[in-house]
PDB file of C-alpha atoms and ligand atoms in Angstrom:
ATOM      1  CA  UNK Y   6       2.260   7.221   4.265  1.00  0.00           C
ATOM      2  CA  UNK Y   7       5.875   5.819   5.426  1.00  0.00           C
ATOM      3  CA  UNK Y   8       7.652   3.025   3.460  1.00  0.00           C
ATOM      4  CA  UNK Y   9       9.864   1.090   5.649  1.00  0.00           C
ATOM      5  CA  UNK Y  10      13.281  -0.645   5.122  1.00  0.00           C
ATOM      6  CA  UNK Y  11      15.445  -3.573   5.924  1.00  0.00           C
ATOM      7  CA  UNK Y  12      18.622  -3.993   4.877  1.00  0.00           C
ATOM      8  CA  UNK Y  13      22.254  -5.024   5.522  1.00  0.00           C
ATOM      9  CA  UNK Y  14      24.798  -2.587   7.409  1.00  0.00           C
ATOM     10  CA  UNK Y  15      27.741  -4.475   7.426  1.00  0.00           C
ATOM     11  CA  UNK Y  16      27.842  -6.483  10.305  1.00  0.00           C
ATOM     12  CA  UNK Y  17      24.131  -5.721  11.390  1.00  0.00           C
ATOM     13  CA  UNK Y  18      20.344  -5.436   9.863  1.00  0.00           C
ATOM     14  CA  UNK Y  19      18.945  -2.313  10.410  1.00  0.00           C
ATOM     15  CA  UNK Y  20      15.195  -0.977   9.587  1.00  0.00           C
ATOM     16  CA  UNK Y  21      14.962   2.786   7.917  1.00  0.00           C
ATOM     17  CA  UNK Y  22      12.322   4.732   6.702  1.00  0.00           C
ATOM     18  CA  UNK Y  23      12.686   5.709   3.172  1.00  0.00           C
ATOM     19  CA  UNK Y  24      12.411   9.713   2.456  1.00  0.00           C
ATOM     20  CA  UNK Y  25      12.689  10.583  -1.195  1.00  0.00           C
ATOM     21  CA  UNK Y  26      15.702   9.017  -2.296  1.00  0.00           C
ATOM     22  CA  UNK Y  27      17.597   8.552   1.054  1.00  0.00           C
ATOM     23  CA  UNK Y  28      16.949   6.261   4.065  1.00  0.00           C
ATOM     24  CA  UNK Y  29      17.005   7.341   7.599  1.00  0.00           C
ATOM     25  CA  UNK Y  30      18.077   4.472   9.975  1.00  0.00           C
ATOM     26  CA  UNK Y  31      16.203   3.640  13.084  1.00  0.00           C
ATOM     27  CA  UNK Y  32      17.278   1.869  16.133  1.00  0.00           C
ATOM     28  CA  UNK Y  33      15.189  -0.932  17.194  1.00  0.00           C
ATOM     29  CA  UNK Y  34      13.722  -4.086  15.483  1.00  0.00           C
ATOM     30  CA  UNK Y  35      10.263  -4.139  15.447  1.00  0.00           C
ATOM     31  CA  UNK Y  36       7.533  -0.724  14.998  1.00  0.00           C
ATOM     32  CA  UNK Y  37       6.600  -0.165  18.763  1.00  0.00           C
ATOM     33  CA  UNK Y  38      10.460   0.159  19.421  1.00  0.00           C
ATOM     34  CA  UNK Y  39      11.597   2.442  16.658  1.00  0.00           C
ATOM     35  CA  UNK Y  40      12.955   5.530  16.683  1.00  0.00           C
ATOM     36  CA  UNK Y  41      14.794   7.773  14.560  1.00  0.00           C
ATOM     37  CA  UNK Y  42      18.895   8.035  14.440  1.00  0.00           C
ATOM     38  CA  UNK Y  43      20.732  10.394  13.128  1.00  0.00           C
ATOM     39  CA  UNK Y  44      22.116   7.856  10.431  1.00  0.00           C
ATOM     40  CA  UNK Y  45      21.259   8.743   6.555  1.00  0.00           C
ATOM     41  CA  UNK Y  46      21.790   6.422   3.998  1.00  0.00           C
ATOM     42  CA  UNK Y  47      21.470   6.357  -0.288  1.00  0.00           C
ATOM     43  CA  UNK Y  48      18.525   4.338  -1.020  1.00  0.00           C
ATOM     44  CA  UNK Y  49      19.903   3.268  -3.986  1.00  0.00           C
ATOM     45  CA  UNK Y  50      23.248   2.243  -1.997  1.00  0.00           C
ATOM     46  CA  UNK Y  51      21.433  -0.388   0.438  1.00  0.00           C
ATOM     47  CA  UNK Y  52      21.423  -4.168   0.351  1.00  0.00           C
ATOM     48  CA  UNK Y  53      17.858  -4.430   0.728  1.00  0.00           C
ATOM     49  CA  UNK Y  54      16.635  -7.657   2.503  1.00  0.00           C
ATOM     50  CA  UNK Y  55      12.764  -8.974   2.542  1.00  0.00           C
ATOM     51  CA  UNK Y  56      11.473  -6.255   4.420  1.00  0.00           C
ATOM     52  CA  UNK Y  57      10.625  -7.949   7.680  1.00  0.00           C
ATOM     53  CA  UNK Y  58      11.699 -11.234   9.632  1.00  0.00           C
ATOM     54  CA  UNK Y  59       8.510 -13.271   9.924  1.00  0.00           C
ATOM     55  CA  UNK Y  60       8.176 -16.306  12.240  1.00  0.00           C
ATOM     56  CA  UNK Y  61       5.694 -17.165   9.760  1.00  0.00           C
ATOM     57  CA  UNK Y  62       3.823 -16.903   6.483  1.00  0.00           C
ATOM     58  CA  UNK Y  63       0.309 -17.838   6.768  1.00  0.00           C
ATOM     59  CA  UNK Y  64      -1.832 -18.120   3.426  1.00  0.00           C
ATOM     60  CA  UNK Y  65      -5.305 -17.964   2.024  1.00  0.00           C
ATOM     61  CA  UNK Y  66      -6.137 -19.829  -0.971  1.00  0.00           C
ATOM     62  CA  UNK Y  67      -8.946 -19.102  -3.677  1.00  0.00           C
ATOM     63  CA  UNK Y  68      -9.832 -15.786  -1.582  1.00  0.00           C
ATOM     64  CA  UNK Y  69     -10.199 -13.421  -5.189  1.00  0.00           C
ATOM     65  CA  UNK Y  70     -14.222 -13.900  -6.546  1.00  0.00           C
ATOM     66  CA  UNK Y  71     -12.391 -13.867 -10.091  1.00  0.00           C
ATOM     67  CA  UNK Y  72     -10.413 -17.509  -9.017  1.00  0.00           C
ATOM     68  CA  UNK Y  73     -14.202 -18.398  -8.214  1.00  0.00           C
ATOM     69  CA  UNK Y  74     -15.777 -18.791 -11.278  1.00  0.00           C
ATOM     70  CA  UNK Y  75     -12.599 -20.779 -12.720  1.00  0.00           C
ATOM     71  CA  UNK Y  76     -13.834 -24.639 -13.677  1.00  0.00           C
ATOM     72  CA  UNK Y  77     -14.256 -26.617 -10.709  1.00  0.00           C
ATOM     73  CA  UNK Y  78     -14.182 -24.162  -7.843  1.00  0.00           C
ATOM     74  CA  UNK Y  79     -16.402 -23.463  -5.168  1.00  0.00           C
ATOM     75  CA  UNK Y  80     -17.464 -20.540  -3.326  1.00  0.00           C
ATOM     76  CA  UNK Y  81     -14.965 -20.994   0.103  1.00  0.00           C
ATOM     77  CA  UNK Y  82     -17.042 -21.248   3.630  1.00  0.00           C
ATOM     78  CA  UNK Y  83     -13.939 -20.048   5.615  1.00  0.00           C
ATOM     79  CA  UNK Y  84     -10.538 -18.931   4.458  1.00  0.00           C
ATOM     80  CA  UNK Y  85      -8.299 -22.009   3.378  1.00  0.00           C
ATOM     81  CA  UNK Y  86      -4.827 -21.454   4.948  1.00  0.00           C
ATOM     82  CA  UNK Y  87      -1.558 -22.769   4.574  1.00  0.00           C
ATOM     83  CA  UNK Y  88       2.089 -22.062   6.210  1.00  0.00           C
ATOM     84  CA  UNK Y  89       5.239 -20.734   4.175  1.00  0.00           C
ATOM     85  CA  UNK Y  90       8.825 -21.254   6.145  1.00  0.00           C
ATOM     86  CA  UNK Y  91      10.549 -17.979   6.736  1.00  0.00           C
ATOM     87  CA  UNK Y  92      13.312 -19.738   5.025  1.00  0.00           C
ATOM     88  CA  UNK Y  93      11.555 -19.438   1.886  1.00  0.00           C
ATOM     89  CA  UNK Y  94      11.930 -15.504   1.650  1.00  0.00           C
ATOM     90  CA  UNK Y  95      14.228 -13.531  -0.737  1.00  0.00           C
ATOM     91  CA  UNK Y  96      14.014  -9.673  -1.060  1.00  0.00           C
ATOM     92  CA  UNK Y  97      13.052  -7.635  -4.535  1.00  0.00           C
ATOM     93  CA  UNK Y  98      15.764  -8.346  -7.325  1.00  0.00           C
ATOM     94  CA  UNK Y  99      16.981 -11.724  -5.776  1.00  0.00           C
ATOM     95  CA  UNK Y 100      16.745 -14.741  -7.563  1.00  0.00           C
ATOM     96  CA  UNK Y 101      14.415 -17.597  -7.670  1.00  0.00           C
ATOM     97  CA  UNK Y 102      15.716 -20.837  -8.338  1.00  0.00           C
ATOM     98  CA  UNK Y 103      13.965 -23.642  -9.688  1.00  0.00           C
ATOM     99  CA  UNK Y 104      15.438 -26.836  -8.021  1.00  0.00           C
ATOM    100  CA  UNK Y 105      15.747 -30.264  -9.611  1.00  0.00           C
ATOM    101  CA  UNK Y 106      12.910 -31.703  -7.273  1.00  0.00           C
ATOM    102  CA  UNK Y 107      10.725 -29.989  -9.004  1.00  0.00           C
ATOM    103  CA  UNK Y 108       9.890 -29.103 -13.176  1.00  0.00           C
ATOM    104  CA  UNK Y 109       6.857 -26.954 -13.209  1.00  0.00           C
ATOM    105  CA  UNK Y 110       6.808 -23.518 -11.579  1.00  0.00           C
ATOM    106  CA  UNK Y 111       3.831 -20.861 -11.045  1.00  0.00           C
ATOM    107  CA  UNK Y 112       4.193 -17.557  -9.679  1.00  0.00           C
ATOM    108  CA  UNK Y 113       1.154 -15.803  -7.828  1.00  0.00           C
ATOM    109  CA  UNK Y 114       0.775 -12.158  -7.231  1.00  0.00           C
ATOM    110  CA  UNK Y 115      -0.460 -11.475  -4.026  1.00  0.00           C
ATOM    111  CA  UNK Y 116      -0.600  -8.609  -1.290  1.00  0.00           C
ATOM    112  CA  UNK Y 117       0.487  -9.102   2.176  1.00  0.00           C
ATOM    113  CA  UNK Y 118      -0.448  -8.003   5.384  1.00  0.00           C
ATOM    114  CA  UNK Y 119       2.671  -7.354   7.724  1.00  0.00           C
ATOM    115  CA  UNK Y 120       1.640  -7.682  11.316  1.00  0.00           C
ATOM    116  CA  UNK Y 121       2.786  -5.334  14.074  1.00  0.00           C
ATOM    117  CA  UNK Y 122       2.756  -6.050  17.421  1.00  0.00           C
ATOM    118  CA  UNK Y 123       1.072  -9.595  19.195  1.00  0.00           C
ATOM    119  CA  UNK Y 124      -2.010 -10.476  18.033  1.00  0.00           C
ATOM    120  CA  UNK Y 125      -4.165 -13.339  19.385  1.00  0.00           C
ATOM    121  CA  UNK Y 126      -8.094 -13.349  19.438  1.00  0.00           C
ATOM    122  CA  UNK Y 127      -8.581 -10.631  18.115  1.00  0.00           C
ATOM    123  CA  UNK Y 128     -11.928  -9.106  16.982  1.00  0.00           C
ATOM    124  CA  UNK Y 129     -12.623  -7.877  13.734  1.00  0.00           C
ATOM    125  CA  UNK Y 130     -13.404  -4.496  14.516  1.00  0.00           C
ATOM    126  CA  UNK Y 131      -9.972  -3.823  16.096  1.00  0.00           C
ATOM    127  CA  UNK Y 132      -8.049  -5.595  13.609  1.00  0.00           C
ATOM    128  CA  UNK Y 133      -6.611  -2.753  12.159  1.00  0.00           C
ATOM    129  CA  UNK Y 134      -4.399  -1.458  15.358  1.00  0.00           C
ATOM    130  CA  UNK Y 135      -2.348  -4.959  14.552  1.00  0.00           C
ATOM    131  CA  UNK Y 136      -1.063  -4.332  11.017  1.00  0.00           C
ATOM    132  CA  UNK Y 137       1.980  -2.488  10.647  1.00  0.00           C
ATOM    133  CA  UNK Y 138       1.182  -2.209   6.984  1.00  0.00           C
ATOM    134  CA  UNK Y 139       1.237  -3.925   3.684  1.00  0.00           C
ATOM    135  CA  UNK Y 140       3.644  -5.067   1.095  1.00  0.00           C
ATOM    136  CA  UNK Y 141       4.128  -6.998  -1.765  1.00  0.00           C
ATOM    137  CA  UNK Y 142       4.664 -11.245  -2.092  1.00  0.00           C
ATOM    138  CA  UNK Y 143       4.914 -14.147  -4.656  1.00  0.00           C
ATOM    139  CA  UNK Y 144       3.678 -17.171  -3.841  1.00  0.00           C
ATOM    140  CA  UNK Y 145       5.758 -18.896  -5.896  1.00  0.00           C
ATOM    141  CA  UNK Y 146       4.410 -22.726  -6.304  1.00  0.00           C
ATOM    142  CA  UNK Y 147       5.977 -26.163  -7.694  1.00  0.00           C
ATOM    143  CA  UNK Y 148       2.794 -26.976  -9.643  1.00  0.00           C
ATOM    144  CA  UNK Y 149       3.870 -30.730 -10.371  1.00  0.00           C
ATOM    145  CA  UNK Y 150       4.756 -31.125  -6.876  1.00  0.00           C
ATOM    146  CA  UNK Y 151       1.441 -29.661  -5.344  1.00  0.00           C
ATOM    147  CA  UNK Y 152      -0.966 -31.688  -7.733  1.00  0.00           C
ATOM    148  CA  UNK Y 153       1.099 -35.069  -7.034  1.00  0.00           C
ATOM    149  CA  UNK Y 154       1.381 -34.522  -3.312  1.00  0.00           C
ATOM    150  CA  UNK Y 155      -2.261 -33.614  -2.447  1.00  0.00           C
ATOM    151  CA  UNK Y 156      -1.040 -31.353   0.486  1.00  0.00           C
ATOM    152  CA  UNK Y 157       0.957 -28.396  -0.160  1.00  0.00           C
ATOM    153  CA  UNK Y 158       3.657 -28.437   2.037  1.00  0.00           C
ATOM    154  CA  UNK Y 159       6.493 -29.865   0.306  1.00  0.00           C
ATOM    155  CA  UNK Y 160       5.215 -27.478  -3.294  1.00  0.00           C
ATOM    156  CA  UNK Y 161       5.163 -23.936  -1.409  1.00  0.00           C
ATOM    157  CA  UNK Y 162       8.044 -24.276   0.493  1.00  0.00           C
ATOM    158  CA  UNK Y 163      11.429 -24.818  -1.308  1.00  0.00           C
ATOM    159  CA  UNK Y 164      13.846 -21.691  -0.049  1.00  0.00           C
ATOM    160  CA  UNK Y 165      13.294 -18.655  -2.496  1.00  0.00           C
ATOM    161  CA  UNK Y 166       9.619 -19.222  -3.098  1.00  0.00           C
ATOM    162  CA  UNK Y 167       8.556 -16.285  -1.233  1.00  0.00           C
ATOM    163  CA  UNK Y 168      10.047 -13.065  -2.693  1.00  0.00           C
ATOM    164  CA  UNK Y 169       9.044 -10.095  -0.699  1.00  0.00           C
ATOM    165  CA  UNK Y 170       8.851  -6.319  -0.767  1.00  0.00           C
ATOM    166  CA  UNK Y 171      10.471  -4.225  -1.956  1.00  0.00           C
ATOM    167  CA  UNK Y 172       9.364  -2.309   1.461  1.00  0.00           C
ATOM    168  CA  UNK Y 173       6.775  -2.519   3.963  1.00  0.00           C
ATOM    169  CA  UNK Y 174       4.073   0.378   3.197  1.00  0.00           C
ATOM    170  CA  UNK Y 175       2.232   1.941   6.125  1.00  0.00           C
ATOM    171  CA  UNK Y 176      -0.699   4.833   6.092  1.00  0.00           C
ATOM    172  CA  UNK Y 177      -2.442   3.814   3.173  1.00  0.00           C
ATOM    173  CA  UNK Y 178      -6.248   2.363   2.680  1.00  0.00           C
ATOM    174  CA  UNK Y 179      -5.408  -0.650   1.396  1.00  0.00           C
ATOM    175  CA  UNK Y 180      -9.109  -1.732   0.109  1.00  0.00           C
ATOM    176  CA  UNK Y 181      -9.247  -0.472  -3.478  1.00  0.00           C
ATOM    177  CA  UNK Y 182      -5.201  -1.176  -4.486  1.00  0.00           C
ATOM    178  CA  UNK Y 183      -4.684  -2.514  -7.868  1.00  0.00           C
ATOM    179  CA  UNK Y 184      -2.650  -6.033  -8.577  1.00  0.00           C
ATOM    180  CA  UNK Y 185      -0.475  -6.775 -11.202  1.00  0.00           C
ATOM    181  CA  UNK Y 186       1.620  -9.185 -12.821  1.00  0.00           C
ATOM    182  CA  UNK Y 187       3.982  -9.281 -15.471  1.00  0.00           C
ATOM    183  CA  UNK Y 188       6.186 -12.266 -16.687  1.00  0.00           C
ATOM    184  CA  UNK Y 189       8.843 -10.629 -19.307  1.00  0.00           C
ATOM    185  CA  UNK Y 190       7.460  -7.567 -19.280  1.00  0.00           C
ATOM    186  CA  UNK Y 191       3.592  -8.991 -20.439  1.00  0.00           C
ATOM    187  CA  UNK Y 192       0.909  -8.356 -17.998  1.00  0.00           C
ATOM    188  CA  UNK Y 193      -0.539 -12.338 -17.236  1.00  0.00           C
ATOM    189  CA  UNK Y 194      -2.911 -10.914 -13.591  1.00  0.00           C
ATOM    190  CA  UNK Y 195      -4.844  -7.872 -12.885  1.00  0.00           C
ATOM    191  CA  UNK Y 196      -7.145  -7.496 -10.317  1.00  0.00           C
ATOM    192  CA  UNK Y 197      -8.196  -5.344  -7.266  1.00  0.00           C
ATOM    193  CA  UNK Y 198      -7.855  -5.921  -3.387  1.00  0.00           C
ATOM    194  CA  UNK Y 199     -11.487  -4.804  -3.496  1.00  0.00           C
ATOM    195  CA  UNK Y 200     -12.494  -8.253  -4.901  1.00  0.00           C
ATOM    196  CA  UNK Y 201     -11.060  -9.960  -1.712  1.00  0.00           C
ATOM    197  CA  UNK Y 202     -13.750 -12.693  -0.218  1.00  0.00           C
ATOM    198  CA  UNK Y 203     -12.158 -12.831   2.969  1.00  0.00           C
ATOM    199  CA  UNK Y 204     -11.146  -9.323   3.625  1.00  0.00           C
ATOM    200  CA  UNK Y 205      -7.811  -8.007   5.500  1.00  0.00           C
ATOM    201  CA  UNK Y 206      -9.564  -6.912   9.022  1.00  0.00           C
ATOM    202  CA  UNK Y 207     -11.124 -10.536   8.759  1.00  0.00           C
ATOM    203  CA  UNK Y 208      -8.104 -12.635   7.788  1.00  0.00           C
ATOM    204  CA  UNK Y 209      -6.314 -11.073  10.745  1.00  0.00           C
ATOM    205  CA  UNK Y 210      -9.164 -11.750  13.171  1.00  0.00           C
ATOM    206  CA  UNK Y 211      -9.818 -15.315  12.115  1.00  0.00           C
ATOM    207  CA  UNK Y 212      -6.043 -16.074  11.984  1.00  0.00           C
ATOM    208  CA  UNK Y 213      -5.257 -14.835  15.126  1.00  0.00           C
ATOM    209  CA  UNK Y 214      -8.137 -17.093  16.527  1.00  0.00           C
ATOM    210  CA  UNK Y 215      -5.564 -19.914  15.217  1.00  0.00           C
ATOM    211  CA  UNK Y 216      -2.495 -19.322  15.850  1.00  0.00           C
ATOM    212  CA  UNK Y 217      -0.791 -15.558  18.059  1.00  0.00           C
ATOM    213  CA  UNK Y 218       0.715 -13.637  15.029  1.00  0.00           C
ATOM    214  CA  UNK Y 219       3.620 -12.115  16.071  1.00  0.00           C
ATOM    215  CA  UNK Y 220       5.808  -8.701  14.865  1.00  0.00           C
ATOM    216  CA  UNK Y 221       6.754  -9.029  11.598  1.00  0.00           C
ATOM    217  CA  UNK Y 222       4.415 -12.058  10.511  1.00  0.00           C
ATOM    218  CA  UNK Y 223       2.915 -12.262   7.456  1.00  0.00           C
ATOM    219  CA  UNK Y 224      -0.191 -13.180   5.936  1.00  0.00           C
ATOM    220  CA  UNK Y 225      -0.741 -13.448   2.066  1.00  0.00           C
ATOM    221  CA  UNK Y 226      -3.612 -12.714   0.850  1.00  0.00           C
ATOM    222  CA  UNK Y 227      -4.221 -14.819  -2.219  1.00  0.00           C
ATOM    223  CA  UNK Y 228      -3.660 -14.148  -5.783  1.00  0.00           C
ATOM    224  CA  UNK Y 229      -6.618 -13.276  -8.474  1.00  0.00           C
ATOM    225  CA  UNK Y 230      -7.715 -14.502 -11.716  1.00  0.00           C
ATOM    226  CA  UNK Y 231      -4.969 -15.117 -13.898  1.00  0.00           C
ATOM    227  CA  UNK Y 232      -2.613 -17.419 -12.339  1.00  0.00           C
ATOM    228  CA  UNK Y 233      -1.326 -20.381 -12.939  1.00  0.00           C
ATOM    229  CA  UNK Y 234       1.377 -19.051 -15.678  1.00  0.00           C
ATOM    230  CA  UNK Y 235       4.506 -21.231 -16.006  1.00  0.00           C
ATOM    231  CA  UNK Y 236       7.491 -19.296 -14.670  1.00  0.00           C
ATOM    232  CA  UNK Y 237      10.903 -20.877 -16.544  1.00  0.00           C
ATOM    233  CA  UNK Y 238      14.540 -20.228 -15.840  1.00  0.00           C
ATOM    234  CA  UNK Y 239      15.606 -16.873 -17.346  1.00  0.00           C
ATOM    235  CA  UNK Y 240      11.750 -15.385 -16.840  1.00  0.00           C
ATOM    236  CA  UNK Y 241      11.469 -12.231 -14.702  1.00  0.00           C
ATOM    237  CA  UNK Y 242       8.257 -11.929 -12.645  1.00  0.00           C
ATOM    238  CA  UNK Y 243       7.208  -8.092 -11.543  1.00  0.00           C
ATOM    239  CA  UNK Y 244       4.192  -7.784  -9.320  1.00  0.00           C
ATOM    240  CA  UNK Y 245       2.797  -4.042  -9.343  1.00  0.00           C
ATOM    241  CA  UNK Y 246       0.592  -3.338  -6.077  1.00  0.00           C
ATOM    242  CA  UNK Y 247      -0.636   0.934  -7.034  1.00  0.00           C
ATOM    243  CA  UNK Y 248       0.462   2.576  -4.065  1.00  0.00           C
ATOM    244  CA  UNK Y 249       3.007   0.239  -2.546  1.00  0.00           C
ATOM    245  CA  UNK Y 250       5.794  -0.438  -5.735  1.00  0.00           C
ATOM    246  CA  UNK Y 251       6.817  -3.408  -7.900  1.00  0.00           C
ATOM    247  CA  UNK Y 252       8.436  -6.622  -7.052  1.00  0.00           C
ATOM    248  CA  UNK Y 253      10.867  -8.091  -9.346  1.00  0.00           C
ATOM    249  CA  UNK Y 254      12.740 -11.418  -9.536  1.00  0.00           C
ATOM    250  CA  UNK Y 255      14.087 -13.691 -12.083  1.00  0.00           C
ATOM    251  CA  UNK Y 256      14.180 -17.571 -11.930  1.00  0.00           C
ATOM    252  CA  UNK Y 257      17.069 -19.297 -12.146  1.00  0.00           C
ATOM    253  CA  UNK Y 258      18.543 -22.401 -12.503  1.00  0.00           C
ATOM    254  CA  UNK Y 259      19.992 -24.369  -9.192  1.00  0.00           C
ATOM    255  CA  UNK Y 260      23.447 -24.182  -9.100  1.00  0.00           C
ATOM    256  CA  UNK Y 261      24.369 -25.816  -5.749  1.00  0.00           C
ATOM    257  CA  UNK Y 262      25.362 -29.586  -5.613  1.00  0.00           C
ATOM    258  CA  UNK Y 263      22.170 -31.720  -5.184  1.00  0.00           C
ATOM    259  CA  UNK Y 264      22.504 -34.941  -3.274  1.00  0.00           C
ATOM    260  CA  UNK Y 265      19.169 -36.401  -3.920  1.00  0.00           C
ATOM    261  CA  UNK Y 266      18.659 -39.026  -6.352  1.00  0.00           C
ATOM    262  CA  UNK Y 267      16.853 -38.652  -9.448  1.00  0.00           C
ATOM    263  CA  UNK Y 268      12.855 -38.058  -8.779  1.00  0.00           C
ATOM    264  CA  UNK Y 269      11.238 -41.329  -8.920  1.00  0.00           C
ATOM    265  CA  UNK Y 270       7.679 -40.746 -10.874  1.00  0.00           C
ATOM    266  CA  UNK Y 271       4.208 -42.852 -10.671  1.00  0.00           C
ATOM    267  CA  UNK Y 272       3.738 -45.066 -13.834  1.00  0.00           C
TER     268      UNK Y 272
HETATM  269 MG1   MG I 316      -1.249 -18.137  -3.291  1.00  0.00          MG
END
């Protein structure tokens, strides 16, 4: 098992693999280029970032059978997908911030599958040689916004709605992990990667028959029974994935001058 780390050097990103409590820095920026420098760093003195760059997020809906037997949904045919902006990513212990477009946020625990070198049509079977490994995600989601607008692009997208990490783990069989989240310290979502519908070998096969997944790309893998919990400003969310580590952010308040006007609402 390797955990693997991004994180700001100063005046450049760098990845490292984590060793106990130190970091060894590698050259290189995605996994078929690493390699190991002589470089050692303090874990606990890094500026961790989101643990990889994506070009993209791609995400499944309703994909836990828990979600499935929830009033008023149906067993999905094929996985339902939708695209998160890179833009939207924060790293563990940064903040989310609930902006003035929006007065209703969820959070989602969900596992995610970090991609590793090009992947396009690509069969199930040999799925597995394209995942660097997994880590951890919150799909965090303007609730108001997603039930007014009917699609979901303006709801999942706001920047800081996809807090991500705390590292990328590699080595591990990822089929039986347990999922957890916590808002203030009480548990609100358990469940277990085993109750996927649309497994990981599959959602990388069927999404690479969409659209080439590149290094670093992500795909979320949905979020089980459990969610829909309001997240206010001042809450912290943790999401506890057993063998990867917890992800923890606290929502916030938007502190930046906003030029829209007020929201105007339906009568
Ligand atoms: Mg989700």
């Amino acid at each position: 098992m390797e955990r693997y780390v991004r994180f700001n050097n100063g005046s450049k990103i760098s990845y490292g693999i984590v060793n106990g409590d130190q970091v060894v820095e590698l050259v290189g920026d995605e996994l078929s280029h690493f390699q190991e420098t002589e470089i050692i760093h303090d874990l606990s003195s890094l500026n961790l970032l989101p643990p990889c760059s994506p070009t993209k997020a791609v995400c499944v809906g309703l994909n836990y059978k828990d979600t499935i037997l929830e009033p008023g949904a149906k067993w999905p045919v094929e996985p339902l997908l939708f695209i998160k902006p890179s833009t939207s990513l924060v790293a563990n212990g940064k903040s989310i911030v609930k902006w003035p477009m929006t007065e209703h946020l969820n959070f989602e625990a969900e596992l995610a599958i970090v991609i590793g070198k090009e992947a396009h049509l690509v069969p199930e079977k040999e799925a597995h040689h394209y995942i660097w490994g997994y880590t951890i995600a919150n799909d965090v989601t303007a609730k108001d916004l997603q039930k007014s607008d009917g699609l979901w692009g303006r709801s999942k997208s706001f920047d800081t709605f996809l807090p991500l990490g705390p590292w990328i783990v590699s080595g591990i069989d990822p089929h039986n992990l347990t999922i957890t989240s916590y808002l203030n310290g009480e548990q609100k979502q358990k469940g277990n990667i085993g109750d996927l519908i649309f497994g990981i070998e599959y959602l990388v096969s069927f999404i690479s028959h969409i659209t080439t997944l590149l290094p670093g790309d992500i795909i979320l893998t949905g979020t089980p029974g459990g969610y829909g919990k309001t997240l206010n400003v001042g809450d912290k969310v943790e999401i506890e994935i057993s063998e990867i580590g917890k992800l923890s952010n606290q929502c916030v308040e938007c502190k930046e001058a906003w030029s829209m006007p007020p929201r105007i609402k339906e009568q």
